[in-house]
PDB file of C-alpha atoms in Angstrom:
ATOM      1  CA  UNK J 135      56.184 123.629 102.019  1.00  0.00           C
ATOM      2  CA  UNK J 136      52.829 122.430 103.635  1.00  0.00           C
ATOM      3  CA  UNK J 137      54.065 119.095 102.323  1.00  0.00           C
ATOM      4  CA  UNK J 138      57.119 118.891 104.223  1.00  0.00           C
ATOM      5  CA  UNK J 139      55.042 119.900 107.812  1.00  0.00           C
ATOM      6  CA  UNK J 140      52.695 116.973 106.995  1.00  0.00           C
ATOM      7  CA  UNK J 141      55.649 114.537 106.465  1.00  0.00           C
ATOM      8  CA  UNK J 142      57.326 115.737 109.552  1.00  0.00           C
ATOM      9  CA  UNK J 143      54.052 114.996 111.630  1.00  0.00           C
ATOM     10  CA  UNK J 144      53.821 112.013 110.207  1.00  0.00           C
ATOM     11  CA  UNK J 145      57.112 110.808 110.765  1.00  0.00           C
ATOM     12  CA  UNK J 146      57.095 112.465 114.192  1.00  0.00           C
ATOM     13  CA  UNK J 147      53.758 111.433 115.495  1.00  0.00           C
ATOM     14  CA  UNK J 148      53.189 114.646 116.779  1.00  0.00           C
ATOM     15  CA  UNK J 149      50.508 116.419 114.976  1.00  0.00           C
ATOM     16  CA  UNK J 150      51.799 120.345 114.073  1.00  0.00           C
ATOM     17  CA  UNK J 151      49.360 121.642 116.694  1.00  0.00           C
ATOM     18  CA  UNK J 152      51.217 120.155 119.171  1.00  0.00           C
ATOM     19  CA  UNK J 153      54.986 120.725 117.865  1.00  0.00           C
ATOM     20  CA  UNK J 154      53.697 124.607 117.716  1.00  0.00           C
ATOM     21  CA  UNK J 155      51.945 124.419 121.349  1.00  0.00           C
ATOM     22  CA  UNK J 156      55.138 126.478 122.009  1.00  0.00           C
ATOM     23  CA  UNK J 157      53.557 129.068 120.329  1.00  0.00           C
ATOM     24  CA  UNK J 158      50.592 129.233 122.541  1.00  0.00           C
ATOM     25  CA  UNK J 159      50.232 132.831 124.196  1.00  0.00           C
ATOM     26  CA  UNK J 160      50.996 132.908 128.074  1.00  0.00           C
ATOM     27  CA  UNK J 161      53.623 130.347 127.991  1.00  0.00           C
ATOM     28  CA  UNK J 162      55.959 131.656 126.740  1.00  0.00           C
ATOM     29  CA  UNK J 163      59.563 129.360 126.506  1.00  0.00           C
ATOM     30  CA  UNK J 164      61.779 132.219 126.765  1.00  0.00           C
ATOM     31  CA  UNK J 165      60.035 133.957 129.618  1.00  0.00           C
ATOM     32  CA  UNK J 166      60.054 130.700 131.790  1.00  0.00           C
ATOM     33  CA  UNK J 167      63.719 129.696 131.188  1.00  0.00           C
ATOM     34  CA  UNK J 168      65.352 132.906 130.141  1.00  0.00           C
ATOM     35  CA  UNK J 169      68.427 133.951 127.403  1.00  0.00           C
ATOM     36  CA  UNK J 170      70.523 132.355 129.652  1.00  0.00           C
ATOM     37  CA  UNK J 171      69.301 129.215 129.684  1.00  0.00           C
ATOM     38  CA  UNK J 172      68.749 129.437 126.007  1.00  0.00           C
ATOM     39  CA  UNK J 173      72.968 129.970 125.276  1.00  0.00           C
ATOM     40  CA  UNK J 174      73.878 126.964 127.864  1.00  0.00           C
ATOM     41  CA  UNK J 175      71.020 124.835 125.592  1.00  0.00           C
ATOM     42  CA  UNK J 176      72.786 125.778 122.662  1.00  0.00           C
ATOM     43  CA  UNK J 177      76.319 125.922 124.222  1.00  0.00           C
ATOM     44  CA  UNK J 178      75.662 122.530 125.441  1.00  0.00           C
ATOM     45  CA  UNK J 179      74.264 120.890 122.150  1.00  0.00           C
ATOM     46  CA  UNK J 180      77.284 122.188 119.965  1.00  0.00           C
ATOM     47  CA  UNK J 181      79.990 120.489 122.288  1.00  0.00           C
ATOM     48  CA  UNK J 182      78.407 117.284 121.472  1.00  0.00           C
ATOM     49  CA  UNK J 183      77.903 117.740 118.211  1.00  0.00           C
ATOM     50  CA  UNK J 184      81.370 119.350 117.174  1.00  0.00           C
ATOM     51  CA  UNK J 185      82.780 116.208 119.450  1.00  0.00           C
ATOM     52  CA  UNK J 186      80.577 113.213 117.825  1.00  0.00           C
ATOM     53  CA  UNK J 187      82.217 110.195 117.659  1.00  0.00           C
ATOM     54  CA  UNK J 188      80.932 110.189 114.008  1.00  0.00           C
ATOM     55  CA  UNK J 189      83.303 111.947 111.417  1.00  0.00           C
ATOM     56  CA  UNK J 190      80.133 112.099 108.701  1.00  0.00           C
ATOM     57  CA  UNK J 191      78.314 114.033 111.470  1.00  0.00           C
ATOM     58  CA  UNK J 192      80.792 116.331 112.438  1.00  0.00           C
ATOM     59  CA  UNK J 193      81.803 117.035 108.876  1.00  0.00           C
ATOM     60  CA  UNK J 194      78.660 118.264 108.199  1.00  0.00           C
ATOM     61  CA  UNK J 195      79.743 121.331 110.320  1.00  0.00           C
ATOM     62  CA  UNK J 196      82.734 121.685 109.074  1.00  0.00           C
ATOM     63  CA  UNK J 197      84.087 124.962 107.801  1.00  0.00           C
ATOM     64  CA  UNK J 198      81.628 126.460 110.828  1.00  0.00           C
ATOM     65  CA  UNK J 199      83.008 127.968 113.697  1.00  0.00           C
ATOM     66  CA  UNK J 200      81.441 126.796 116.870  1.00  0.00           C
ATOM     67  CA  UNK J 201      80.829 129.762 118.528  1.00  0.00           C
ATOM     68  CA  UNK J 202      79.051 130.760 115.023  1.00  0.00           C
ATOM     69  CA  UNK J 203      76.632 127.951 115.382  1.00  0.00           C
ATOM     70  CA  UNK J 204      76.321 128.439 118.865  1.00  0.00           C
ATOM     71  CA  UNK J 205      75.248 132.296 118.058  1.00  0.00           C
ATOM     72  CA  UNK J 206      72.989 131.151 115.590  1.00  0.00           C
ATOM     73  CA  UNK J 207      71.258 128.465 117.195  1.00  0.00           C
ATOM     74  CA  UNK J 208      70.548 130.500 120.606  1.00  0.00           C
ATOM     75  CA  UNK J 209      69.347 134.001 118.955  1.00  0.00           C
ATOM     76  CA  UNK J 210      67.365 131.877 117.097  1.00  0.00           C
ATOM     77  CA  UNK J 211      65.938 130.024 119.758  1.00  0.00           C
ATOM     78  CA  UNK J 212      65.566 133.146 121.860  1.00  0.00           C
ATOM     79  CA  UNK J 213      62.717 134.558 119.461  1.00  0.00           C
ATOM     80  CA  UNK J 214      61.653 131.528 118.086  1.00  0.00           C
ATOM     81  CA  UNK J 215      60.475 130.991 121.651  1.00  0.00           C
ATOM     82  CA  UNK J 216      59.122 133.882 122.650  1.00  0.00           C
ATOM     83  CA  UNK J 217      61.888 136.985 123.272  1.00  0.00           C
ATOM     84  CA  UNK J 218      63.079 139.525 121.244  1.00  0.00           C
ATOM     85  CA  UNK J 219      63.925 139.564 117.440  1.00  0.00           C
ATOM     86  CA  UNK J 220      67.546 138.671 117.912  1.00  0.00           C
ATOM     87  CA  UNK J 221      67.887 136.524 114.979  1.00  0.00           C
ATOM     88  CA  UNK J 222      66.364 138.585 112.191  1.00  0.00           C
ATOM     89  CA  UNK J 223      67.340 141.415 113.216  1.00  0.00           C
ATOM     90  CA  UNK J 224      71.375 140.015 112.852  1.00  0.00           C
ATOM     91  CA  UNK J 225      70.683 137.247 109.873  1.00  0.00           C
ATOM     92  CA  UNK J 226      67.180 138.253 108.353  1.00  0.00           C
ATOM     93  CA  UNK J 227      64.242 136.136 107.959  1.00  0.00           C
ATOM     94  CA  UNK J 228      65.427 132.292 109.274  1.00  0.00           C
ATOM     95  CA  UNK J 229      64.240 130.782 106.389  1.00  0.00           C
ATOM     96  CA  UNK J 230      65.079 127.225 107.887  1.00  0.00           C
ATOM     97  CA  UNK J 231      64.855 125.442 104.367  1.00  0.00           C
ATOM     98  CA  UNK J 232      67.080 127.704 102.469  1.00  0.00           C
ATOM     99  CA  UNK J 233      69.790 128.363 105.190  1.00  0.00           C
ATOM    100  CA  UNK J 234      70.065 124.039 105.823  1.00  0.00           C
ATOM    101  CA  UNK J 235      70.368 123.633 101.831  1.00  0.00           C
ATOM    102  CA  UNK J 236      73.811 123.581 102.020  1.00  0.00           C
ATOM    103  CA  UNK J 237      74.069 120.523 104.347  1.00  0.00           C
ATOM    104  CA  UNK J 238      73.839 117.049 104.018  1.00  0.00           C
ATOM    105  CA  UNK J 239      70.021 116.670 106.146  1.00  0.00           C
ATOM    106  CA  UNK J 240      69.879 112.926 106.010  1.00  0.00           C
ATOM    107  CA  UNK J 241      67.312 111.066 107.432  1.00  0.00           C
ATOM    108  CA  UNK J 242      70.452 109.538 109.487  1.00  0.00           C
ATOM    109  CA  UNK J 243      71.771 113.082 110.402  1.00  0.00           C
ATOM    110  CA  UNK J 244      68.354 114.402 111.676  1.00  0.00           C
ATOM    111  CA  UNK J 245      67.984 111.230 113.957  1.00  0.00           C
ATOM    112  CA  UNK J 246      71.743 112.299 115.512  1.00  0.00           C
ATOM    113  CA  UNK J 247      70.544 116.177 115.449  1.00  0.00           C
ATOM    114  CA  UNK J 248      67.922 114.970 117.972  1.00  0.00           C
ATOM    115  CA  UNK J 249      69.571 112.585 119.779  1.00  0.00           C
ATOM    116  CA  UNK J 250      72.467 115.114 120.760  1.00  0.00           C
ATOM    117  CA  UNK J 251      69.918 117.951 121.087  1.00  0.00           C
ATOM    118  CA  UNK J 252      67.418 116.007 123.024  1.00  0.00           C
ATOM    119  CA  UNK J 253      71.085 114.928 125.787  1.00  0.00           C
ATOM    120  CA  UNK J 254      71.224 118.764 125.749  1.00  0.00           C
ATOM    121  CA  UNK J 255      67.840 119.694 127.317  1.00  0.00           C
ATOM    122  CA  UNK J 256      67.984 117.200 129.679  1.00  0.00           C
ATOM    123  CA  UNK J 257      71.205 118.071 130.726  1.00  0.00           C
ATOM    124  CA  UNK J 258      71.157 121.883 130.747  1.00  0.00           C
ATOM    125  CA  UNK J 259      70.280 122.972 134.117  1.00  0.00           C
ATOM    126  CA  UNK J 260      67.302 125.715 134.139  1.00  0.00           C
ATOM    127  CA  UNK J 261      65.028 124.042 131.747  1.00  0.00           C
ATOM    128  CA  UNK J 262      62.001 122.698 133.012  1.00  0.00           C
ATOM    129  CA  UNK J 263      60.607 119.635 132.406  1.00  0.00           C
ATOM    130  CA  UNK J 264      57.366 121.253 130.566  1.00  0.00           C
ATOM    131  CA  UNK J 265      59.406 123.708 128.675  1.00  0.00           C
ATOM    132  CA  UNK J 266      61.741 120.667 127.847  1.00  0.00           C
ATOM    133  CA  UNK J 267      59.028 118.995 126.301  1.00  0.00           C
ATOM    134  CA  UNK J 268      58.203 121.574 124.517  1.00  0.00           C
ATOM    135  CA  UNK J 269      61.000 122.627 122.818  1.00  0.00           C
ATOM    136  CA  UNK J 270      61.572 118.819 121.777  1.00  0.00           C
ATOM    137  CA  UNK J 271      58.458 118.721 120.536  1.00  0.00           C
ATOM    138  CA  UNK J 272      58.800 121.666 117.954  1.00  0.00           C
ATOM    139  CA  UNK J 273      62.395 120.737 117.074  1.00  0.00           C
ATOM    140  CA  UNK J 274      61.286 117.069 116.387  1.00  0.00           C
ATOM    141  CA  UNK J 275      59.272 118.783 113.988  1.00  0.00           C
ATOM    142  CA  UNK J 276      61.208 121.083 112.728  1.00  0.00           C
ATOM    143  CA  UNK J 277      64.708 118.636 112.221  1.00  0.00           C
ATOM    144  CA  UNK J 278      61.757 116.498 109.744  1.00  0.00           C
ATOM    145  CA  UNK J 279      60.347 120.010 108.075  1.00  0.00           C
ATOM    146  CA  UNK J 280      63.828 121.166 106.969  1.00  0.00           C
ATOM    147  CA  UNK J 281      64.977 117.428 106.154  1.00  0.00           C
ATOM    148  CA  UNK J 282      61.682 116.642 104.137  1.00  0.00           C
ATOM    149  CA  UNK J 283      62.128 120.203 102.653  1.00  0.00           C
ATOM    150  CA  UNK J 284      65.808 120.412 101.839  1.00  0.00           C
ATOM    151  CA  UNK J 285      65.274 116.877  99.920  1.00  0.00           C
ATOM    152  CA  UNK J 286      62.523 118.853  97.886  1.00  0.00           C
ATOM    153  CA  UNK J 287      64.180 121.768  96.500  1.00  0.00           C
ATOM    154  CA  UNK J 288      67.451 119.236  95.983  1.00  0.00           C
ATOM    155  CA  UNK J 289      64.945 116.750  94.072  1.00  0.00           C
ATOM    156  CA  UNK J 290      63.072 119.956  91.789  1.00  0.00           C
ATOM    157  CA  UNK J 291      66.382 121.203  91.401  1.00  0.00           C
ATOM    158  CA  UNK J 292      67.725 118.220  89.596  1.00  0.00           C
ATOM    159  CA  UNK J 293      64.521 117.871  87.717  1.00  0.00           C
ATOM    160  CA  UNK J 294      64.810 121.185  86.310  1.00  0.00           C
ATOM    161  CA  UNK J 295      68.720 120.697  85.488  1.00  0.00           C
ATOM    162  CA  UNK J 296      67.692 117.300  84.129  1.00  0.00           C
ATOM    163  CA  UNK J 297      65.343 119.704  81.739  1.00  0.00           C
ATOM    164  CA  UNK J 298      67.363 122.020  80.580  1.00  0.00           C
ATOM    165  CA  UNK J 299      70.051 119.143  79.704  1.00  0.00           C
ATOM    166  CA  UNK J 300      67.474 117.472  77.368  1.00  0.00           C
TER     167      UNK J 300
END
């Protein structure tokens, strides 16, 4: 899915070295800010997107507990930045594209992704500014990768259905 990186940097204007700067050795995300901060990020990005004032947006989480997405989200984030293998060793490999295929990643529902998530880290106390940044930076990124990539499979999937009905 090189593809779908280069359309997310392009859309972004942040070239994939710096969305995965957060992967640079020494500076590491989770050793600055901690687990802690990491579950009020998440904590704090699920109340506003389980309360949107947008039914389409919420209904894209529909039928998912909160607290589920909230788990999710933060063991993710915990060794996606740095700390131990929470995720995988609970869900297996985060395979972003294939675990967002079931949702409706719009262009318009990656835009309110960010704008809810980008609220959260500047209102979650114990996040620096740098780390902030950061972590904006790759999720930017990564909102595009899995939107640009979800559209993908969906489009090569109905071309090969389209096949096999001719």
């Amino acid at each position: 899915m090189r593809f779908a990186s280069q359309l997310a940097a392009e859309k972004t204007g942040i070239s994939e070295d710096e969305a995965f700067l957060i992967d640079e050795a020494g500076s590491s995300v989770f050793n600055k800010i901690g687990e802690k901060s990491l579950k009020n990020l998440s904590t704090n990005f699920y109340s506003r997107v389980y309360s949107d004032s947008e039914e389409w947006f919420r209904s894209i989480f529909e039928g998912i507990p909160m607290q589920s997405a909230i788990q999710n989200q933060y063991e993710f984030f915990i060794q996606r930045f740095g700390g131990p293998p929470v995720y995988s060793q609970r869900r297996g490999h985060p395979a972003l594209i294939g675990r967002h295929m079931p949702f409706a990643v719009s262009e318009k529902a990656a835009e309110r992704w960010l704008h809810h998530m980008s609220e959260a880290l500047t209102t979650t106390p114990g996040i620096d500014a740098d780390s902030a940044k950061a972590i904006y930076n790759y999720l930017q990124h990564t909102a595009w990768f899995i939107h640009f990539g979800t559209e993908h499979v969906k489009e090569m999937k109905r071309r090969e259905q389209e096949g096999n009905d001719s």
